[in-house]
Structures are given as structure tokens and as C-alpha cells.
PDB file of C-alpha atoms in Angstrom:
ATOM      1  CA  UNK G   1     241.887  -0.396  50.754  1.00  0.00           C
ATOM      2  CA  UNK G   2     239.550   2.979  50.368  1.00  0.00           C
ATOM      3  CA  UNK G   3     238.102   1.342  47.365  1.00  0.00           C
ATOM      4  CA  UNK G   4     237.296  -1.681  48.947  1.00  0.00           C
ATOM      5  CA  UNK G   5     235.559  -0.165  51.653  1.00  0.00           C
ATOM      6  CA  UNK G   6     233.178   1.560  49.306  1.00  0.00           C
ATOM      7  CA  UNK G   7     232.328  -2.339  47.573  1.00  0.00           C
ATOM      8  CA  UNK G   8     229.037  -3.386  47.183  1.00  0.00           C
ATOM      9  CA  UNK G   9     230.009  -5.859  44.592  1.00  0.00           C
ATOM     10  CA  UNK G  10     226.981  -8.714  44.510  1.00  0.00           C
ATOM     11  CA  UNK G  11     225.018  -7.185  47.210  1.00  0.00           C
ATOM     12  CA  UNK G  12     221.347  -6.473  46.266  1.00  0.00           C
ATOM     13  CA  UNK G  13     219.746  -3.573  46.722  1.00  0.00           C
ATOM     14  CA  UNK G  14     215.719  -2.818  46.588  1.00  0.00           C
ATOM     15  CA  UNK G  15     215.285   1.206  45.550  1.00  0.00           C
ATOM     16  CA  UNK G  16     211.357   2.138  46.163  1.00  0.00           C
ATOM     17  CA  UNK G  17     210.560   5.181  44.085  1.00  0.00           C
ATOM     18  CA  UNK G  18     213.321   4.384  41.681  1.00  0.00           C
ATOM     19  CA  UNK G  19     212.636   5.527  37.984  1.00  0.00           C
ATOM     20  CA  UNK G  20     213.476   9.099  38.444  1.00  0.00           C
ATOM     21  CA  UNK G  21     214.788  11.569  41.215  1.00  0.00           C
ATOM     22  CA  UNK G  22     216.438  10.917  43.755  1.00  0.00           C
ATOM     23  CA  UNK G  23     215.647   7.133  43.683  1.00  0.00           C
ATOM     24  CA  UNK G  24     217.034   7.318  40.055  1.00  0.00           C
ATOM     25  CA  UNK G  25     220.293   8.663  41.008  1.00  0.00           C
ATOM     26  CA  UNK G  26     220.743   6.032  44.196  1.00  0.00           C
ATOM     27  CA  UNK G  27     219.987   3.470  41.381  1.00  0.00           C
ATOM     28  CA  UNK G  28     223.058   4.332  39.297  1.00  0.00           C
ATOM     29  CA  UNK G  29     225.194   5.197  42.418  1.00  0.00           C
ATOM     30  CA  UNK G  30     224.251   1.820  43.599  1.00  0.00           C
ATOM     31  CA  UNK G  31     224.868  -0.386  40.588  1.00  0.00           C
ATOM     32  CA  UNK G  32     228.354   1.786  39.741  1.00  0.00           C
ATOM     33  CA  UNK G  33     229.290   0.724  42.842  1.00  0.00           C
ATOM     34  CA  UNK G  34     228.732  -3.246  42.353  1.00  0.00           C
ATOM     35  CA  UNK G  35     225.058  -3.609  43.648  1.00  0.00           C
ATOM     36  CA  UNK G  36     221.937  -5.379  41.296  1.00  0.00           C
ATOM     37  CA  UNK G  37     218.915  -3.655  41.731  1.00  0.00           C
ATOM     38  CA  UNK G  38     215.344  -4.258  42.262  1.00  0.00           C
ATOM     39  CA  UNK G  39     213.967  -1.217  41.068  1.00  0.00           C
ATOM     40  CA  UNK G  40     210.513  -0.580  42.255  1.00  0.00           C
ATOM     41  CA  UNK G  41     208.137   1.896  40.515  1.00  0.00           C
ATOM     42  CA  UNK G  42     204.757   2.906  40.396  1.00  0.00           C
ATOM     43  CA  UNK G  43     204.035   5.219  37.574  1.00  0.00           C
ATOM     44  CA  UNK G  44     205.808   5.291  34.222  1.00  0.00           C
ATOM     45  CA  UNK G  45     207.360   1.564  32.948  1.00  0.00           C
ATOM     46  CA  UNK G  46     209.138   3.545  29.799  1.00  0.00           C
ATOM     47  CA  UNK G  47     210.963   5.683  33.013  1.00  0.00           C
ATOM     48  CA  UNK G  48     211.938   2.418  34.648  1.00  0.00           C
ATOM     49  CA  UNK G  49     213.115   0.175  31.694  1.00  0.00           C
ATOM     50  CA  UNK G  50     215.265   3.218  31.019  1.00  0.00           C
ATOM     51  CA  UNK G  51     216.608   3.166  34.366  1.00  0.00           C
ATOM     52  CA  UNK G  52     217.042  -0.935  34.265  1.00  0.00           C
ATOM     53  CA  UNK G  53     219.027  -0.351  30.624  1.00  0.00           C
ATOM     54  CA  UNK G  54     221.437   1.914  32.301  1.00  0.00           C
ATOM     55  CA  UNK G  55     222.327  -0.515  35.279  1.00  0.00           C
ATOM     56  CA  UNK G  56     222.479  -3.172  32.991  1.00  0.00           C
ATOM     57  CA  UNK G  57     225.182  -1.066  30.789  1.00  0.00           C
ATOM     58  CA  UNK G  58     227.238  -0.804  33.837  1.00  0.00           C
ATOM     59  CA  UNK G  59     227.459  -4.539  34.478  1.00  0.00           C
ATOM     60  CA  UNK G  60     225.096  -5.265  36.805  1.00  0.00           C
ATOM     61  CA  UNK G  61     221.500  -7.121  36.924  1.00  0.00           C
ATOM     62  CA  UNK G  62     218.342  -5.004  37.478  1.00  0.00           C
ATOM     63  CA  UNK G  63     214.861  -5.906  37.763  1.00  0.00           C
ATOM     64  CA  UNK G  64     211.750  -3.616  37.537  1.00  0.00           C
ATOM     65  CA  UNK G  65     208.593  -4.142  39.726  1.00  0.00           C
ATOM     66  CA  UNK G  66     205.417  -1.823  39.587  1.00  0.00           C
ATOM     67  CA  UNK G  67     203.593  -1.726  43.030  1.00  0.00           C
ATOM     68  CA  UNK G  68     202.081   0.899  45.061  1.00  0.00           C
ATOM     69  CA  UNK G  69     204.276   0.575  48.342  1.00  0.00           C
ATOM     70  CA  UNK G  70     201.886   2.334  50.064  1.00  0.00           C
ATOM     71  CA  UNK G  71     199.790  -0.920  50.014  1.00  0.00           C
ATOM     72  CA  UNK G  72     201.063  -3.549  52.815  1.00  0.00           C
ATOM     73  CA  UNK G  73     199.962  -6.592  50.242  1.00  0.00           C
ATOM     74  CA  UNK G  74     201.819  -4.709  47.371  1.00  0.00           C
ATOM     75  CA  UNK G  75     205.197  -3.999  49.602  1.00  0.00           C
ATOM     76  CA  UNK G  76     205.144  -8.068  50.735  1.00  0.00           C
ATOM     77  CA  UNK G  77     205.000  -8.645  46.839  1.00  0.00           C
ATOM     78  CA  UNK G  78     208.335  -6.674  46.455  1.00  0.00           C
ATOM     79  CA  UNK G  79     209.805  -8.488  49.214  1.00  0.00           C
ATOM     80  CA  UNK G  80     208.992 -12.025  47.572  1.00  0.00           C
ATOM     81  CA  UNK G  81     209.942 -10.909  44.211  1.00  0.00           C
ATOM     82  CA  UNK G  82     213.235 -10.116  45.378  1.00  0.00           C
ATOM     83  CA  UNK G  83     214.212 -13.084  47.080  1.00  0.00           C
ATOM     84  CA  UNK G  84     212.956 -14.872  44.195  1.00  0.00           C
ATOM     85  CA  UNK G  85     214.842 -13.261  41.477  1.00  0.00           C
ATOM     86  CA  UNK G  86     218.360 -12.935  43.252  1.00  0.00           C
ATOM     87  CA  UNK G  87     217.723 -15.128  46.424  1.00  0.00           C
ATOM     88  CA  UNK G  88     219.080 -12.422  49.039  1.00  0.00           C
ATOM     89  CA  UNK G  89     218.175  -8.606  50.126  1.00  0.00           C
ATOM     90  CA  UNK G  90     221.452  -6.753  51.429  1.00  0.00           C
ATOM     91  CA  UNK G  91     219.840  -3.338  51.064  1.00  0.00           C
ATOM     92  CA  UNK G  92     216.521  -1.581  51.184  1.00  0.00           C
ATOM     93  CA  UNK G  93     215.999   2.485  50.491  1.00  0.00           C
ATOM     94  CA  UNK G  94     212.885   3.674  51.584  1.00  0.00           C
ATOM     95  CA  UNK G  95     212.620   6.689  48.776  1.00  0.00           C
ATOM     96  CA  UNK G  96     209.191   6.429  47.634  1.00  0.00           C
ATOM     97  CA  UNK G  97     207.103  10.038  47.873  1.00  0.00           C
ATOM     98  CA  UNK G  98     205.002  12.590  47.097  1.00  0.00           C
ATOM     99  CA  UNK G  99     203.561  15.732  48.205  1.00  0.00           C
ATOM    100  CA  UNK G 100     200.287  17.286  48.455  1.00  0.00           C
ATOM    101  CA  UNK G 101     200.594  20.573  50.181  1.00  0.00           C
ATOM    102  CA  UNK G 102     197.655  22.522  51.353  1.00  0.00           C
ATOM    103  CA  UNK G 103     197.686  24.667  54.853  1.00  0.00           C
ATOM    104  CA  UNK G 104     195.292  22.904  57.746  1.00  0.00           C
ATOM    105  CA  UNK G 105     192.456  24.554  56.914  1.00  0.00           C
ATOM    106  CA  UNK G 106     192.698  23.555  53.046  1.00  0.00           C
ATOM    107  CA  UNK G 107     193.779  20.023  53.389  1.00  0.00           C
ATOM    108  CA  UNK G 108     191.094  17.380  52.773  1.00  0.00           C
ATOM    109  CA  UNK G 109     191.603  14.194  54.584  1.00  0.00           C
ATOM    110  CA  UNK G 110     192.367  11.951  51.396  1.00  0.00           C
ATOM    111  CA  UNK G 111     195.210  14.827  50.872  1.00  0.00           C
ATOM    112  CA  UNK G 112     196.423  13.968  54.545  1.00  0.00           C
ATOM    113  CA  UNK G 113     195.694  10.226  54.189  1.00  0.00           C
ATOM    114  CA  UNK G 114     197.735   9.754  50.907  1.00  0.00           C
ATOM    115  CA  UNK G 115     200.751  11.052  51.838  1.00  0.00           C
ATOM    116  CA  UNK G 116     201.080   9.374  54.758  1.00  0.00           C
ATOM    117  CA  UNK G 117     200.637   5.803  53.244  1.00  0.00           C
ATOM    118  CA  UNK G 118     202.775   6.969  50.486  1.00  0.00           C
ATOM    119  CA  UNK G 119     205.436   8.246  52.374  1.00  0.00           C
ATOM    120  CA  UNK G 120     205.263   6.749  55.756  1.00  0.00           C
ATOM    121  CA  UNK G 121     203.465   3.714  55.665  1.00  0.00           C
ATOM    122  CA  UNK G 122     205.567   2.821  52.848  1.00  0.00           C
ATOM    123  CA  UNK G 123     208.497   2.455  55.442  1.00  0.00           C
ATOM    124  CA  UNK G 124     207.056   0.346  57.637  1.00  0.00           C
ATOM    125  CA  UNK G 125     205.507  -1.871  54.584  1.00  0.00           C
ATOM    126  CA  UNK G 126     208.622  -2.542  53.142  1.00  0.00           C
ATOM    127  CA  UNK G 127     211.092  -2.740  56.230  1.00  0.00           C
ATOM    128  CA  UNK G 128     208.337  -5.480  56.964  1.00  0.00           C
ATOM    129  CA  UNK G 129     208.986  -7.200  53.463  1.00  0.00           C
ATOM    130  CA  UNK G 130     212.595  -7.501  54.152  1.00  0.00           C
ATOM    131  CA  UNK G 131     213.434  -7.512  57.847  1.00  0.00           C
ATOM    132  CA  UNK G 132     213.025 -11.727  57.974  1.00  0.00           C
ATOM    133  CA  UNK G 133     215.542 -12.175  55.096  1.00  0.00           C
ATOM    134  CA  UNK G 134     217.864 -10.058  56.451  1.00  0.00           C
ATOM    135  CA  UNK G 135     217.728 -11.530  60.458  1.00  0.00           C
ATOM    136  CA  UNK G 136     218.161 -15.042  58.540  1.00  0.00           C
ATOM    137  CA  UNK G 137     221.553 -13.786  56.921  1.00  0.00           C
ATOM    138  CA  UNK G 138     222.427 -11.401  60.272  1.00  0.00           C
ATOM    139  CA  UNK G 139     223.217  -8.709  57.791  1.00  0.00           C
ATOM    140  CA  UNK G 140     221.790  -6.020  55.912  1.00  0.00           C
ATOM    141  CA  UNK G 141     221.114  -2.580  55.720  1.00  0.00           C
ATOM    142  CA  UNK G 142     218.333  -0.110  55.420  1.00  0.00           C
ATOM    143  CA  UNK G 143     218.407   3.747  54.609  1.00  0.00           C
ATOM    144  CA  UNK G 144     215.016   5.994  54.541  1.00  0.00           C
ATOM    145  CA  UNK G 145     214.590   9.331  52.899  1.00  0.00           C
ATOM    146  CA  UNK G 146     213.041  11.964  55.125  1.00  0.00           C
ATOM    147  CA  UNK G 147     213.690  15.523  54.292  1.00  0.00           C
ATOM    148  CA  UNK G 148     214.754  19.085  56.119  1.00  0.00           C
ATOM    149  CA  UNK G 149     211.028  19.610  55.919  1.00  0.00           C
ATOM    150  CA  UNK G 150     210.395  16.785  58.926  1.00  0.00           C
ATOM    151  CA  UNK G 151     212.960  18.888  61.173  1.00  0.00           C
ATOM    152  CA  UNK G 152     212.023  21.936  60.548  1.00  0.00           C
ATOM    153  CA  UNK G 153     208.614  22.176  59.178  1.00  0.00           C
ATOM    154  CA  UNK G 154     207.003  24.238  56.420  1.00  0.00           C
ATOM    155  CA  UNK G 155     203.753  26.332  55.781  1.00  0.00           C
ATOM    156  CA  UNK G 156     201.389  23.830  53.569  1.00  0.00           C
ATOM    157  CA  UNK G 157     203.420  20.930  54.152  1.00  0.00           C
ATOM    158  CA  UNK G 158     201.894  19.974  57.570  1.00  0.00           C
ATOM    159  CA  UNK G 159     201.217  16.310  56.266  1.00  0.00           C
ATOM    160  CA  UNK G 160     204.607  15.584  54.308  1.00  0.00           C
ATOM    161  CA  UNK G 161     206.384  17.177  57.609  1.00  0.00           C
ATOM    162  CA  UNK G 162     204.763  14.677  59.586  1.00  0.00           C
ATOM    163  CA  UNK G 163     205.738  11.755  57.775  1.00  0.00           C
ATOM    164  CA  UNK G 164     209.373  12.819  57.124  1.00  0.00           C
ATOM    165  CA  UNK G 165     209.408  12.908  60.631  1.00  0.00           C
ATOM    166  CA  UNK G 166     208.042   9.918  61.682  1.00  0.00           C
ATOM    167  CA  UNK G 167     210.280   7.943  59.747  1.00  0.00           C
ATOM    168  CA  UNK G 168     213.247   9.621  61.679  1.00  0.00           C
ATOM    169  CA  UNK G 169     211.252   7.763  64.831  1.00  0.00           C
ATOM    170  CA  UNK G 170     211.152   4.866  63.057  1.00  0.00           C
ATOM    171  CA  UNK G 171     214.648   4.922  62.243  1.00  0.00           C
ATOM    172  CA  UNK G 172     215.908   5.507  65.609  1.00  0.00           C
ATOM    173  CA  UNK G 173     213.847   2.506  66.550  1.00  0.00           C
ATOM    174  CA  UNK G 174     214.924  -0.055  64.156  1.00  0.00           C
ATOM    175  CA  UNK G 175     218.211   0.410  64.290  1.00  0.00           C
ATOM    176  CA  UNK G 176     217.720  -0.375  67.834  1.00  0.00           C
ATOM    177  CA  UNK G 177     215.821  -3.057  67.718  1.00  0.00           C
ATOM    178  CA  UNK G 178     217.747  -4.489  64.395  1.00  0.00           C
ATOM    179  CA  UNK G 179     221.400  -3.978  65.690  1.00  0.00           C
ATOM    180  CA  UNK G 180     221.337  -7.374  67.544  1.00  0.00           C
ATOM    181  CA  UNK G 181     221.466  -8.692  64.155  1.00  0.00           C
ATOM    182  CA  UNK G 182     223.757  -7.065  62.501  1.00  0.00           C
ATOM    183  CA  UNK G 183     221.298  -4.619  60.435  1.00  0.00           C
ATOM    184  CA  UNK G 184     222.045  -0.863  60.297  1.00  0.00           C
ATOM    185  CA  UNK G 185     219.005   1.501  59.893  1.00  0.00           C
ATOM    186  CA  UNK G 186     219.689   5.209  59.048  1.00  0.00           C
ATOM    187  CA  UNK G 187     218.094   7.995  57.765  1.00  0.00           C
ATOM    188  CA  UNK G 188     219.059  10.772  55.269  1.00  0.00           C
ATOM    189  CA  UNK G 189     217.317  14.140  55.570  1.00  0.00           C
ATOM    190  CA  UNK G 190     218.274  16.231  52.723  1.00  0.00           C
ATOM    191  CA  UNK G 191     217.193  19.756  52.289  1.00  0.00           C
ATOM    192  CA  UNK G 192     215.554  20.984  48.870  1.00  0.00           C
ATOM    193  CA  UNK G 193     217.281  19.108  45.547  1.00  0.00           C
ATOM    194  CA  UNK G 194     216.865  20.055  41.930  1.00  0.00           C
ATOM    195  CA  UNK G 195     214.003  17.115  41.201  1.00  0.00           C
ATOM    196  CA  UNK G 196     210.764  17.199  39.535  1.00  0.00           C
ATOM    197  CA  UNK G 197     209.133  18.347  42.945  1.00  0.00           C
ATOM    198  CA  UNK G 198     211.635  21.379  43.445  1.00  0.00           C
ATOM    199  CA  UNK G 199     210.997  22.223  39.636  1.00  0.00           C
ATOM    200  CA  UNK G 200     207.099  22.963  39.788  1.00  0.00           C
ATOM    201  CA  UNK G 201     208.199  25.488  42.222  1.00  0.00           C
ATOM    202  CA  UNK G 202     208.031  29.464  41.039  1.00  0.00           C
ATOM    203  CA  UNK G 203     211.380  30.981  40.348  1.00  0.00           C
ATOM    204  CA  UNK G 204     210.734  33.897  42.986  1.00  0.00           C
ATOM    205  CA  UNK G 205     209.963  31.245  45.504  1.00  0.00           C
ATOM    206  CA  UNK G 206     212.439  29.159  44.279  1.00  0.00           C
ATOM    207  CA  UNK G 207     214.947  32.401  44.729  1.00  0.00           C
ATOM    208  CA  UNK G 208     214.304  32.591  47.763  1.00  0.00           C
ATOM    209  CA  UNK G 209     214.175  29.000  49.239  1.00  0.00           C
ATOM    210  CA  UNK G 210     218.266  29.742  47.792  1.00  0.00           C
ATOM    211  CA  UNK G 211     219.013  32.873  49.371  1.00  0.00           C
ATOM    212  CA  UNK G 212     218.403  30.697  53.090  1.00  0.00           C
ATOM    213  CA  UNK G 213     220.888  28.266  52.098  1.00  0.00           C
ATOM    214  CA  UNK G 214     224.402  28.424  52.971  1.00  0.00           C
ATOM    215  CA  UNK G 215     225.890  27.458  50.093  1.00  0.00           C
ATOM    216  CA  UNK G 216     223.511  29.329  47.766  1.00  0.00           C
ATOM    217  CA  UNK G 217     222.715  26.377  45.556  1.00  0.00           C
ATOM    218  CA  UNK G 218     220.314  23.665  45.767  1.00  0.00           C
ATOM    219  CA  UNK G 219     221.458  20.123  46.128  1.00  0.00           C
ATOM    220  CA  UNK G 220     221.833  17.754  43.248  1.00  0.00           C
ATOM    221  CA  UNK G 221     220.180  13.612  43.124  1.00  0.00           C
ATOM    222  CA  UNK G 222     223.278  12.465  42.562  1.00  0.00           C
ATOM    223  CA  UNK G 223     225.001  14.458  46.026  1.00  0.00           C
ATOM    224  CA  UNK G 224     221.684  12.349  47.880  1.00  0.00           C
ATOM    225  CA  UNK G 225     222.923   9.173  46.208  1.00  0.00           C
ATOM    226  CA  UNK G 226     226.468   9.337  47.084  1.00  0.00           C
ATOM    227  CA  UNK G 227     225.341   9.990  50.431  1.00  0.00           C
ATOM    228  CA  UNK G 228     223.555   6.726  50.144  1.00  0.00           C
ATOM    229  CA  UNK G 229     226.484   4.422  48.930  1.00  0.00           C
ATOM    230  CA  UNK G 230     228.411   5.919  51.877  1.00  0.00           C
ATOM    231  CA  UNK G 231     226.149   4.667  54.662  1.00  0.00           C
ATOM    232  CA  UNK G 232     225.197   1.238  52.491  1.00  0.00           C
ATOM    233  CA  UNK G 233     228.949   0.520  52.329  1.00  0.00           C
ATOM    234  CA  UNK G 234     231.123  -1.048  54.991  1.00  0.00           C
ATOM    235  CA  UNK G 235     233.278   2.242  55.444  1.00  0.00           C
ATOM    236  CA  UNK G 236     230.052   2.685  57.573  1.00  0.00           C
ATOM    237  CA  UNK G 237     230.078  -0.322  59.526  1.00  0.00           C
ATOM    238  CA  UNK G 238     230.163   1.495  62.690  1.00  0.00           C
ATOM    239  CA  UNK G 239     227.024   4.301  61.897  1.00  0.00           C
ATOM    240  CA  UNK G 240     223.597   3.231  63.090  1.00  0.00           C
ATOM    241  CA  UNK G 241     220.657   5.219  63.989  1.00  0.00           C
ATOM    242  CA  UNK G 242     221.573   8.528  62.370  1.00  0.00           C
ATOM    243  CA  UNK G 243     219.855  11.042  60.244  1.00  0.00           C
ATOM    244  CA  UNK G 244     222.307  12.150  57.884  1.00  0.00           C
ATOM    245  CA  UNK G 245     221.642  15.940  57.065  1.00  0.00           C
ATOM    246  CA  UNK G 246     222.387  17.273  53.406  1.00  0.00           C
ATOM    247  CA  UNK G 247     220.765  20.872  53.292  1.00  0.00           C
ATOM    248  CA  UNK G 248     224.303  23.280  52.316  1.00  0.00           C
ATOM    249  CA  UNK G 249     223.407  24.973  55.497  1.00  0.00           C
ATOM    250  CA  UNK G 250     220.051  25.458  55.006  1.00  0.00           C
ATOM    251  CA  UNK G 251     219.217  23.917  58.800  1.00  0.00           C
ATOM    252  CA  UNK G 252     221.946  24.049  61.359  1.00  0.00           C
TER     253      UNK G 252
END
């Protein structure tokens, strides 16, 4: 019965931002747990073909697409590809991201400008791409990253805090307007996780980012990613319009 409620055998799941991360680990967690995988990505093909091999060792079918999800054309590409590949879109995590931190008075508008299509228009772009699919089959589900950083806010981060905000909005609002057809939209805020991002950090800074949290240790892609499964699977039939936070105590 518990393992059955954590089934996502033959759904298919779209992963923006998937070739390394956090979007890597959902990936895995994903396919492990019965899901095929259209694995967007916009940088490094050797990353994603990596990625696709690993899914594909565990069973289950994975296609890569390259496209800037910040672009609406781009995003509506994804969309099409996936219906045309597997015929269906169960699941969509919004993961794409970057950063470009600068304070206020620093930050040029292209800094401001490309974070927010990366990060924010992104969501919109893609819940677009898949939203019609999903009504048709009156199922599906959709998760979004946002971060501790759009709660709480952080010096030099004023544009990345904005758009891990705004997609909590946007979350709230979806699942709202989506639950009429039987598509749950949730959010997962987690605090700061041992990625690539976290690692350009400096180790004082990075000491002391750890000495805040409560549980004196940063989070791991793979804790995000089981997170993920959770709220994809039906064990959470019954959650809608949530932000999930995963900090160790960082933000209560």
C-alpha cells in the first residue's frame, strides 16, 4: 500500500533545468520512482546525455531537449515535443535558474531582466506549454522551485528574491484556478543546498550561511528531489497550493 502510493509508474514528467543540480537529482528521483522524463536543458548536451543514460539504466525512457525556457516560443516547443514523443504530460517542475547578484545600486538592468525571464518567466512559459494537455486529461501536476531567498530576502539578491517570490504568487494562483480540473500546483522553497551555485560561495561566507541553520548542515539535491516525488505522487492527492519549506531551520 505505502509503495503504491509513492507510484509514478508511466507517468511523464518534464524537468526544466535538468542536467545537473537540483533538476538532476529530481530527474533520477523521478525515473527511480517509475516516471519517463523529458529532460530539458540549456547549456551542456554531454551533462544531459549523461543524465538521459542514467534514467535509461533504471528502466525508464528519457528524452533531452535544449531550449532557453526563458523564451515563450522556446517553452511552447517543449510542450509540443513532449506530447509528441510520449503523447501525455502528467508532471511539470519548474527548476530552471540562475543568479546574478549585485546590490540596487550595482545591478544593471540586463542583470535584473535576465533573471527574471530565466527564473520567473520561465514558470509562466512552461505552465502555458502544458496546462491544455493536462485540462484535456483532468489530471496532472505541477511543482516550482522558489527558494528561502523569496521569503526572506538577501543583500545582492534583490532580483532572484523577487522572482522566487513571485512564483509563490503564481503558485497560490494556479492551484486555484487549476483545481477544478484536477491539477495540483505547489511550490518548494528550499533553503541553501550543496549545488554548483552554493559552491562558488567563500568558505567563511559559506561558514557562516551554516552557523544560521538549525541543523548545521546544508541541504543535499537529492533531500529537494525526494521532496519532489512526495508532492508528484498520489500520497499527496489532497496538498494543493503549498510552499513546501526545506531550509533545516534556517527560516522558521
Amino acid at each position: 500500500m505505502i509503495e503504491q502510493l509513492y507510484d509514478l509508474k508511466d507517468k511523464v514528467a518534464i524537468v526544466t533545468g535538468g542536467s545537473r543540480g537540483i533538476g538532476k537529482a529530481v530527474v533520477i528521483a523521478l525515473a527511480e520512482a517509475g516516471a519517463d522524463i523529458l529532460l530539458n536543458y540549456s547549456r551542456s548536451d554531454k551533462q544531459a546525455d549523461e543524465v538521459k543514460k542514467q534514467v535509461e539504466k533504471k528502466g525508464r525512457k528519457c528524452v533531452t531537449v535544449r531550449a532557453d525556457v526563458g523564451r515563450f516560443e522556446q517553452a511552447q516547443n517543449l510542450g509540443k515535443a513532449v506530447m509528441n514523443h510520449f503523447g501525455r504530460v502528467d508532471i511539470l517542475i519548474n527548476n530552471a535558474g540562475v543568479n546574478r547578484d549585485r546590490t540596487l545600486r550595482r545591478m544593471t538592468h540586463e542583470q535584473w531582466s535576465e533573471v527574471i525571464q530565466t527564473n520567473l518567466s520561465s514558470v509562466f512559459n512552461c505552465t502555458k506549454a502544458v496546462v491544455e494537455p493536462m485540462v484535456a486529461q483532468n489530471s496532472g501536476v505541477i511543482i516550482s522551485i522558489s527558494s528561502i531567498i523569496g521569503e526572506m530576502g538577501n543583500v545582492g539578491q534583490a532580483n532572484y528574491a523577487a522572482t522566487k517570490a513571485g512564483i509563490i504568487g503564481f503558485t497560490k494562483t494556479m492551484a486555484r484556478e487549476l483545481a477544478r480540473n484536477n491539477i495540483r500546483v505547489n511550490a518548494i522553497a528550499p533553503g541553501f543546498v550543496e549545488t554548483d551555485m552554493l559552491g562558488t560561495v567563500p568558505e567563511d561566507i559559506r561558514n557562516q550561511i551554516k552557523s544560521q541553520i538549525a541543523l548545521n548542515r546544508f541541504g543535499t539535491p537529492e533531500e529537494v528531489a525526494l521532496a519532489v516525488v512526495y508532492l508528484c505522487s498520489p500520497a499527496a492527492s489532497w496538498i494543493t497550493g503549498i510552499t513546501l519549506r526545506m531550509n533545516g531551520g534556517h527560516y522558521i
